[in-house]
Tab-separated table of C-alpha atoms in Angstrom:
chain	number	residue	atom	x	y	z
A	11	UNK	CA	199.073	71.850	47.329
A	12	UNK	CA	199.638	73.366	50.197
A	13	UNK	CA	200.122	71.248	53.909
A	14	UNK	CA	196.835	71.830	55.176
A	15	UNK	CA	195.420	70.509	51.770
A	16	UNK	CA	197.167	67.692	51.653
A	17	UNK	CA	196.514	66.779	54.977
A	18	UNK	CA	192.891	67.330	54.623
A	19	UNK	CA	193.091	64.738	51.917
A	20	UNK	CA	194.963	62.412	52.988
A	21	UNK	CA	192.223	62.114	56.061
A	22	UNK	CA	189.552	62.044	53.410
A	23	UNK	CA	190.991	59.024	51.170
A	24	UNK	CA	191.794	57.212	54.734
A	25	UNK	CA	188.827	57.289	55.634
A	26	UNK	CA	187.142	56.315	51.796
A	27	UNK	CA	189.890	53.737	52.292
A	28	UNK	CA	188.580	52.352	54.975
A	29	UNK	CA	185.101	52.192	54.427
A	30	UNK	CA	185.391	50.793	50.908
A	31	UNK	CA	187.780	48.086	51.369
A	32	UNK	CA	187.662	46.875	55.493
A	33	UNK	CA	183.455	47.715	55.440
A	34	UNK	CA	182.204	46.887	52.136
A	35	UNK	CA	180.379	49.829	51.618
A	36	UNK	CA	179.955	50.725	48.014
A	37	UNK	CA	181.235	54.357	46.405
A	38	UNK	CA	177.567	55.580	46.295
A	39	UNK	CA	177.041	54.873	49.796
A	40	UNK	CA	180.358	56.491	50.522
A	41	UNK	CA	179.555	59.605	48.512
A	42	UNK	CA	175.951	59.885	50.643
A	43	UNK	CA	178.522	59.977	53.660
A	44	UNK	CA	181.075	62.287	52.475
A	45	UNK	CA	178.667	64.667	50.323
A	46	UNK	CA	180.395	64.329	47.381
A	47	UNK	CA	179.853	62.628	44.218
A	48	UNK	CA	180.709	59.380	43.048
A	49	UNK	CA	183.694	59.800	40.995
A	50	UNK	CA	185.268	62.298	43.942
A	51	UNK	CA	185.432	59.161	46.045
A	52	UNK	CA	186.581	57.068	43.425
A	53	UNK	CA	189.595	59.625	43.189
A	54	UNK	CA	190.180	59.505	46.729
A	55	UNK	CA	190.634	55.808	46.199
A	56	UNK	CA	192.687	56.119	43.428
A	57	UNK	CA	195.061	58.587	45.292
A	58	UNK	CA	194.846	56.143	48.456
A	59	UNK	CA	196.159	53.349	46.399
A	60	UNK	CA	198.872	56.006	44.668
A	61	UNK	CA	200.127	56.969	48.203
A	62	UNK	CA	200.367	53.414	49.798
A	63	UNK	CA	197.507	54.297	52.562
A	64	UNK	CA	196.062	50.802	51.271
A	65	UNK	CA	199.209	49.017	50.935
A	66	UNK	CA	199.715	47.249	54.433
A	67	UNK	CA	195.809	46.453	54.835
A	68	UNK	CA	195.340	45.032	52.167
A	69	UNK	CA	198.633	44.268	49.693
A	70	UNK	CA	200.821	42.607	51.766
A	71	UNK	CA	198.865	39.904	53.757
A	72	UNK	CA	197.691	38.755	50.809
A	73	UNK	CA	201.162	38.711	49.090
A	74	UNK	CA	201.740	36.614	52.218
A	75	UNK	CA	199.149	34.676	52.180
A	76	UNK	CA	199.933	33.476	48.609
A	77	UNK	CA	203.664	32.894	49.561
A	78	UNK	CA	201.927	30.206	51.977
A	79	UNK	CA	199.464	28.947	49.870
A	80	UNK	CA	202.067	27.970	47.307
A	81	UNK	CA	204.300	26.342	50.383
A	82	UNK	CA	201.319	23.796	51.493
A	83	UNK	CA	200.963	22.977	47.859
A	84	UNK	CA	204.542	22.092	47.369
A	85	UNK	CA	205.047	20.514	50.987
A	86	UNK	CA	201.511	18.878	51.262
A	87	UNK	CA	200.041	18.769	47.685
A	88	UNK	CA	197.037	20.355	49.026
A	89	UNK	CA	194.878	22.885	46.977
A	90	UNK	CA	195.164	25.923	49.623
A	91	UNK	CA	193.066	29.241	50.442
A	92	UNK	CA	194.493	31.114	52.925
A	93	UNK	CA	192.587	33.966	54.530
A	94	UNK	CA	194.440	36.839	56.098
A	95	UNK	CA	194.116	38.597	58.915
A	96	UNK	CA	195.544	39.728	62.119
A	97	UNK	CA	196.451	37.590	65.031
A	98	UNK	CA	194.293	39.792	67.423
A	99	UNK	CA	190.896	38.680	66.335
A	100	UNK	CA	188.797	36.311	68.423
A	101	UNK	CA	188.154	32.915	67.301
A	102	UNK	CA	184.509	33.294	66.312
A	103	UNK	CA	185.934	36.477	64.011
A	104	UNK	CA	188.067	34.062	62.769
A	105	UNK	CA	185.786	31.819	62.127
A	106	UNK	CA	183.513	33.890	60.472
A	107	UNK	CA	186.323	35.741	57.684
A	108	UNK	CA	187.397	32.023	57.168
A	109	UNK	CA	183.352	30.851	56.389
A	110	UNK	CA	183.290	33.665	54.388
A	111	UNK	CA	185.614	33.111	51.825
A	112	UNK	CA	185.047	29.422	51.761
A	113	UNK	CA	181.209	30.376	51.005
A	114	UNK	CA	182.410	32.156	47.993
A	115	UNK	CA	184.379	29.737	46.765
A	116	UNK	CA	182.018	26.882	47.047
A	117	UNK	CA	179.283	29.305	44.973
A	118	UNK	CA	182.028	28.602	42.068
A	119	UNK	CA	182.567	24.936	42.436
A	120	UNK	CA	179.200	23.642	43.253
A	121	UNK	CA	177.761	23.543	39.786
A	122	UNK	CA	175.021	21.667	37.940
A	123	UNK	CA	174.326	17.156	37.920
A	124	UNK	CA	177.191	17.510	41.365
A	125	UNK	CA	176.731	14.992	44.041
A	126	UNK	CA	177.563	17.114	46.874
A	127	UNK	CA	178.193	15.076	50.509
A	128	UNK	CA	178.068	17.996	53.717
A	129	UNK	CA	178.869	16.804	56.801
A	130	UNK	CA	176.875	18.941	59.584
A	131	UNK	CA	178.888	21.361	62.154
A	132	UNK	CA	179.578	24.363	63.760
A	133	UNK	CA	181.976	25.461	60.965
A	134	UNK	CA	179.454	23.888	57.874
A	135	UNK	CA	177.118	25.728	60.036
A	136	UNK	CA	178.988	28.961	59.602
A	137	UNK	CA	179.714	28.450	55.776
A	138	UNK	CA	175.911	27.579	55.234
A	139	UNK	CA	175.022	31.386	56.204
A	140	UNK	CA	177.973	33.206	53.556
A	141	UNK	CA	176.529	30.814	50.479
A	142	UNK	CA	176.023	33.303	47.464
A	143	UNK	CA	172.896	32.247	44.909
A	144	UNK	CA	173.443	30.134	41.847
A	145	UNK	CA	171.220	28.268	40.074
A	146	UNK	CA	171.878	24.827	39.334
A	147	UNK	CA	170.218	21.505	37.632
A	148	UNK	CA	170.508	18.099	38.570
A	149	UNK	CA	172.373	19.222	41.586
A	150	UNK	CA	171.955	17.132	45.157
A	151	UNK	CA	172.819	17.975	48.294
A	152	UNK	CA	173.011	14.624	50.450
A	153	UNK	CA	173.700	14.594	53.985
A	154	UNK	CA	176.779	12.720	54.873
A	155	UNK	CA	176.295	11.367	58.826
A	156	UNK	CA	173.478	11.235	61.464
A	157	UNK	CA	172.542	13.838	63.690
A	158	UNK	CA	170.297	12.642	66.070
A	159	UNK	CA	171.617	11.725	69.932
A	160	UNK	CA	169.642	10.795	73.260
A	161	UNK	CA	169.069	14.344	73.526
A	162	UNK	CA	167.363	15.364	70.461
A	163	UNK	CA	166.542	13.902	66.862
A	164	UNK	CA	169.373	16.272	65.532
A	165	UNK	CA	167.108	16.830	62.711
A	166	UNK	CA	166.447	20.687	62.927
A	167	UNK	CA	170.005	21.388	63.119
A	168	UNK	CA	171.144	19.621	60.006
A	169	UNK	CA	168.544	20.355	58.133
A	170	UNK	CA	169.058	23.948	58.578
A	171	UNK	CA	172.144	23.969	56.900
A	172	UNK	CA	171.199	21.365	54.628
A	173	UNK	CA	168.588	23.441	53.481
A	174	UNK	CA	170.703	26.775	52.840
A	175	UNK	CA	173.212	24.951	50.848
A	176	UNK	CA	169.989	23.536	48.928
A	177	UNK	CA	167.982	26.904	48.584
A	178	UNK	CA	171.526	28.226	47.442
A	179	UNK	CA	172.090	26.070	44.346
A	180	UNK	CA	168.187	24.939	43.663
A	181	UNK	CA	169.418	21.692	44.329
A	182	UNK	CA	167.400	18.830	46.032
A	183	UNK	CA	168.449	17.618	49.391
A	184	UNK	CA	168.981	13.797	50.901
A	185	UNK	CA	169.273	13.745	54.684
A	186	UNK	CA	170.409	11.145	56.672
A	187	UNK	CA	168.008	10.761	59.194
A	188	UNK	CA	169.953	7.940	61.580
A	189	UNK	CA	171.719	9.028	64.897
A	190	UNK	CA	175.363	10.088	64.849
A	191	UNK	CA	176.120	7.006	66.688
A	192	UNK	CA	174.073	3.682	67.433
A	193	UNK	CA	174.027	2.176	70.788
A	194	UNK	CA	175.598	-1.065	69.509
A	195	UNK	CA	177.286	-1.552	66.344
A	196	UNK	CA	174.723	-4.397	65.486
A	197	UNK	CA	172.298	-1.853	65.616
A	198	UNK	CA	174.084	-0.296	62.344
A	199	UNK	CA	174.763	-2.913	60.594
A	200	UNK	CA	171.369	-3.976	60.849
A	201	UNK	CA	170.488	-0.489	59.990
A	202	UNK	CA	173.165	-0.306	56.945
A	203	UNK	CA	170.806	-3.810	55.145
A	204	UNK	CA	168.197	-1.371	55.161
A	205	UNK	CA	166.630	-0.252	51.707
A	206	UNK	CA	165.874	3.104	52.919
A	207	UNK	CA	169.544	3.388	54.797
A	208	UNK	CA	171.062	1.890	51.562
A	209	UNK	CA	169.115	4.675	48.878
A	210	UNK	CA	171.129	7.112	50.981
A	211	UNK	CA	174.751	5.147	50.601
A	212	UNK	CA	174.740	4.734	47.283
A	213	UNK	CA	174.100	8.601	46.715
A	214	UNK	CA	177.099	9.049	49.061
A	215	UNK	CA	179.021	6.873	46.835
A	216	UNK	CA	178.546	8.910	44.033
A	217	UNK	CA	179.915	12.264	45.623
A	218	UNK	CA	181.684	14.627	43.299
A	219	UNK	CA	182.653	16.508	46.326
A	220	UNK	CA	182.383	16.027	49.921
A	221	UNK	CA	182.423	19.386	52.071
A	222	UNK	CA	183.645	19.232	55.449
A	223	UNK	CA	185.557	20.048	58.891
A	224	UNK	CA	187.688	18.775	61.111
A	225	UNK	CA	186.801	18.080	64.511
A	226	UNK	CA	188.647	18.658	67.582
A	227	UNK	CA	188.051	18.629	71.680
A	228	UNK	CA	190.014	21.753	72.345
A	229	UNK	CA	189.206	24.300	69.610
A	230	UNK	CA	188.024	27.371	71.105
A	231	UNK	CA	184.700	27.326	68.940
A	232	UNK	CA	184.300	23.416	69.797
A	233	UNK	CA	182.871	21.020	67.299
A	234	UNK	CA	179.125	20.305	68.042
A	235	UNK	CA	180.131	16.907	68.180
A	236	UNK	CA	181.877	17.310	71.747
A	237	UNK	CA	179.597	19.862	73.104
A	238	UNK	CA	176.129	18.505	71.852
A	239	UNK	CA	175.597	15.544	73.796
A	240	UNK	CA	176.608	12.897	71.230
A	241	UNK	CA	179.495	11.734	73.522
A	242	UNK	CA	179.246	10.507	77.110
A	243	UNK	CA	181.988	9.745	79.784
A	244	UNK	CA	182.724	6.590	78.734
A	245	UNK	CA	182.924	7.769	75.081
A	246	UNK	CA	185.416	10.333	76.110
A	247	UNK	CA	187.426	7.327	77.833
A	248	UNK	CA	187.684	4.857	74.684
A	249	UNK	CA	188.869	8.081	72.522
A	250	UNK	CA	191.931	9.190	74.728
A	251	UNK	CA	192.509	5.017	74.776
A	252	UNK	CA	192.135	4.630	71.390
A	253	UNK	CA	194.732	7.939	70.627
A	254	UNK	CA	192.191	9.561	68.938
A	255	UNK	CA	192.969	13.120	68.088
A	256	UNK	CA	190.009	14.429	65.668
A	257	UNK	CA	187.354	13.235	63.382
A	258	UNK	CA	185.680	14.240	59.550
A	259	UNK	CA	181.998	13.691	59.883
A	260	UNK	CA	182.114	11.645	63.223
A	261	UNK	CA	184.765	9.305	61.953
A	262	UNK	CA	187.254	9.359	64.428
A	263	UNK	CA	191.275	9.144	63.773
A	264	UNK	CA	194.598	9.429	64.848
A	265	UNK	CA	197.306	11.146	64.185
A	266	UNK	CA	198.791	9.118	62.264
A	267	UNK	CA	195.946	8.866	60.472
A	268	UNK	CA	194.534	5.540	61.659
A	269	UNK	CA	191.091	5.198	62.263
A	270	UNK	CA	189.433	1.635	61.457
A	271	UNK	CA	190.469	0.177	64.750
A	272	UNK	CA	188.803	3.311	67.034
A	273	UNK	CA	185.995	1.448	68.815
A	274	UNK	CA	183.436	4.601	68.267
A	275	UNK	CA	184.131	4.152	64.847
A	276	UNK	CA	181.971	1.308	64.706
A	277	UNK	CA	179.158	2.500	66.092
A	278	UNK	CA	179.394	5.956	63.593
A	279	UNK	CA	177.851	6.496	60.434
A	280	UNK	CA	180.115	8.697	59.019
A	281	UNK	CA	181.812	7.307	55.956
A	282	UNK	CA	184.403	5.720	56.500
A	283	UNK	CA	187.629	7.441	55.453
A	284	UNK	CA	188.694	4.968	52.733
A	285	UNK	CA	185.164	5.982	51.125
A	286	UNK	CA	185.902	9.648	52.027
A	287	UNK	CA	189.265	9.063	50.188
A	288	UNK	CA	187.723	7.879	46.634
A	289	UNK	CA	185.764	10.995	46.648
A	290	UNK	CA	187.413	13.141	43.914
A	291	UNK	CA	187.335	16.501	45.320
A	292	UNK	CA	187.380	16.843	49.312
A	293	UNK	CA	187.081	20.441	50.531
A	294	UNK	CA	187.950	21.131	53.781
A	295	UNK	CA	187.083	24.303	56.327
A	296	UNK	CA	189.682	24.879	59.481
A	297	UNK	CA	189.772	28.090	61.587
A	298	UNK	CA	191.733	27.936	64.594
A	299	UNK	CA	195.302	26.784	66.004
A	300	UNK	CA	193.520	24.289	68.057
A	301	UNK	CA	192.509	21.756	65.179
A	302	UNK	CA	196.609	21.564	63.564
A	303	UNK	CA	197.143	18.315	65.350
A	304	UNK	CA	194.158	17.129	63.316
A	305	UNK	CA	194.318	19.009	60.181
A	306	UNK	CA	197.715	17.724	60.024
A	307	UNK	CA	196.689	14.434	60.391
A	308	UNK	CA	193.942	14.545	57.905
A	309	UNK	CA	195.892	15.927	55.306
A	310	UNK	CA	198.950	13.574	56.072
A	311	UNK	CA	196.064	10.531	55.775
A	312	UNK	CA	194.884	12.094	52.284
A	313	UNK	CA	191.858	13.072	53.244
A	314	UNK	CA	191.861	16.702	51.838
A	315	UNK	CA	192.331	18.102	48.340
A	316	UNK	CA	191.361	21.563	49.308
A	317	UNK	CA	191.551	23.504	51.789
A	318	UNK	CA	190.320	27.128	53.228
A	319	UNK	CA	192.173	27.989	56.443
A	320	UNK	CA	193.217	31.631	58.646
A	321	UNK	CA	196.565	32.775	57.748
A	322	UNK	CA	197.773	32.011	61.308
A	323	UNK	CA	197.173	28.451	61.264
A	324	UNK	CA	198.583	27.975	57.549
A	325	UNK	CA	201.846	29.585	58.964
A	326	UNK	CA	201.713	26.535	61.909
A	327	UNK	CA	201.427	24.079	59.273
A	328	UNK	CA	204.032	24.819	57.053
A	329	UNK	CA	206.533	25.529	60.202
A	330	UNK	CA	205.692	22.066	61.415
């Protein structure tokens, strides 16, 4: 083959290359592009793999990213999925790639008679919207803490992504329709002797898996919590007093893990993290530098079995 040849080819199986692994678009639709058949672009990709045009894109990140994922299970005995990618996309790419995959991972794990507990956010948000279809029976989807503030009932928001996990799995869904936090903590335990408030607890109490974030102030795609009017000055005051550094379904802690002494905390109705703990399989979503100090601390307080995280942030967390 002469120079020019191989040249020419090389361009073509880049380009194949690039559209079939970084786009997602399928050899047909490649072929429509190129027109050629089928099985010329499935040589192209063949040759691109031969010739290591594919190797840095795709080989060695995730090489990497299984070096790391086998570090945070020896360090932290956490279950880890590491997503790669590079350290020049935005946060709300990263967010996205790192909904993605847990999306298809979750389509494996949910499976039939599961008690599933979601707690709502930006990042369950995200997740919600990458859920592939899979029939299940018996399956329920049960909302894990309130959503309503003095602002709105909260209702439309969590039920959105309650629903899409539900219409995912055919399973039936529970919400939790209470606010994110009462007034006065009487007000909740009051609430909490409630038959209707109590049908909901004891469903929680039977989770086989509770599906979750972490929250944190300063993440550059903030947690709805902070930026939805559930928290008000004075709020914002008894956190930095308290030490509080993130929360799991508007439970607050610290990070030390320490969280039944935060003053918000009684006025939340987020399970509390002992509860959280008993739950046998607790999956939980991270994108973002900004939320190590409470990743950290959530995993430190064994509240995480697994956990789907960018490849940036998995490198921070084995370095600290």
């Amino acid at each position: 083959m002469d120079e020019r040849k191989r040249q020419s080819k090389v361009v073509a199986a880049l380009t194949a290359a690039r559209l079939y692994y970084l786009q997602d678009k399928t050899m047909d639709v490649i072929a429509e592009e190129f027109g050629t058949s089928r099985s010329s672009v499935s040589r192209l990709l063949t040759y691109a793999r031969e010739v290591g045009l594919v190797d840095i894109r795709i080989n060695s990140p995730i090489e990497h990213a299984g070096a790391l994922e086998q570090e945070l299970h020896d360090r932290l005995h956490v279950s880890a999925h590491v997503v790669p990618m590079p350290e020049s996309v935005t946060e709300v790419e990263r967010l996205e790639r790192v909904a993605l995959t847990a999306g298809r991972l979750l389509t494996q794990i949910i499976d039939s008679n599961m008690v599933v507990g979601l707690a709502w956010g930006s990042t369950i948000s995200a997740v919600s919207r990458e859920l592939g279809q899979k029939e299940t029976r018996g399956t329920t989807i049960v909302q894990l803490n309130g959503a309503g503030n003095t602002l709105t009932s909260g209702v439309e928001y969590s039920s959105d992504i309650l629903q899409r996990f539900g219409t995912a799995f055919g399973a039936q869904v529970q919400q939790f329709p209470v606010p994110a936090f009462f007034d006065d903590p009487r007000t909740r335990e009051a609430m909490w002797r409630e038959r209707s408030t109590l049908r909901v607890l004891d469903l929680q109490a039977k989770m086989d898996l509770a599906v979750f974030s972490v929250g944190s102030p300063s993440a550059e795609v903030p947690s709805r919590v902070y930026v939805g009017g559930y928290l008000g000055r004075d709020d914002y005051r008894s956190l930095r007093e308290d030490r509080a550094i993130g929360d799991v379904a508007t439970v607050f802690f610290r990070a030390d893990g320490t969280w039944k002494d935060i003053a918000l905390n009684a006025r939340a109705t987020g399970p509390g993290l002992d509860r959280l703990r008993r739950v046998a399989r607790r999956f939980c979503i991270v994108a973002g530098a900004q939320k190590l100090p409470s990743l950290r601390a959530a995993i430190g307080a064994r509240l995480v079995t697994d956990v789907v995280l960018d490849e940036g942030l998995a490198r921070q967390l084995v370095e600290g």
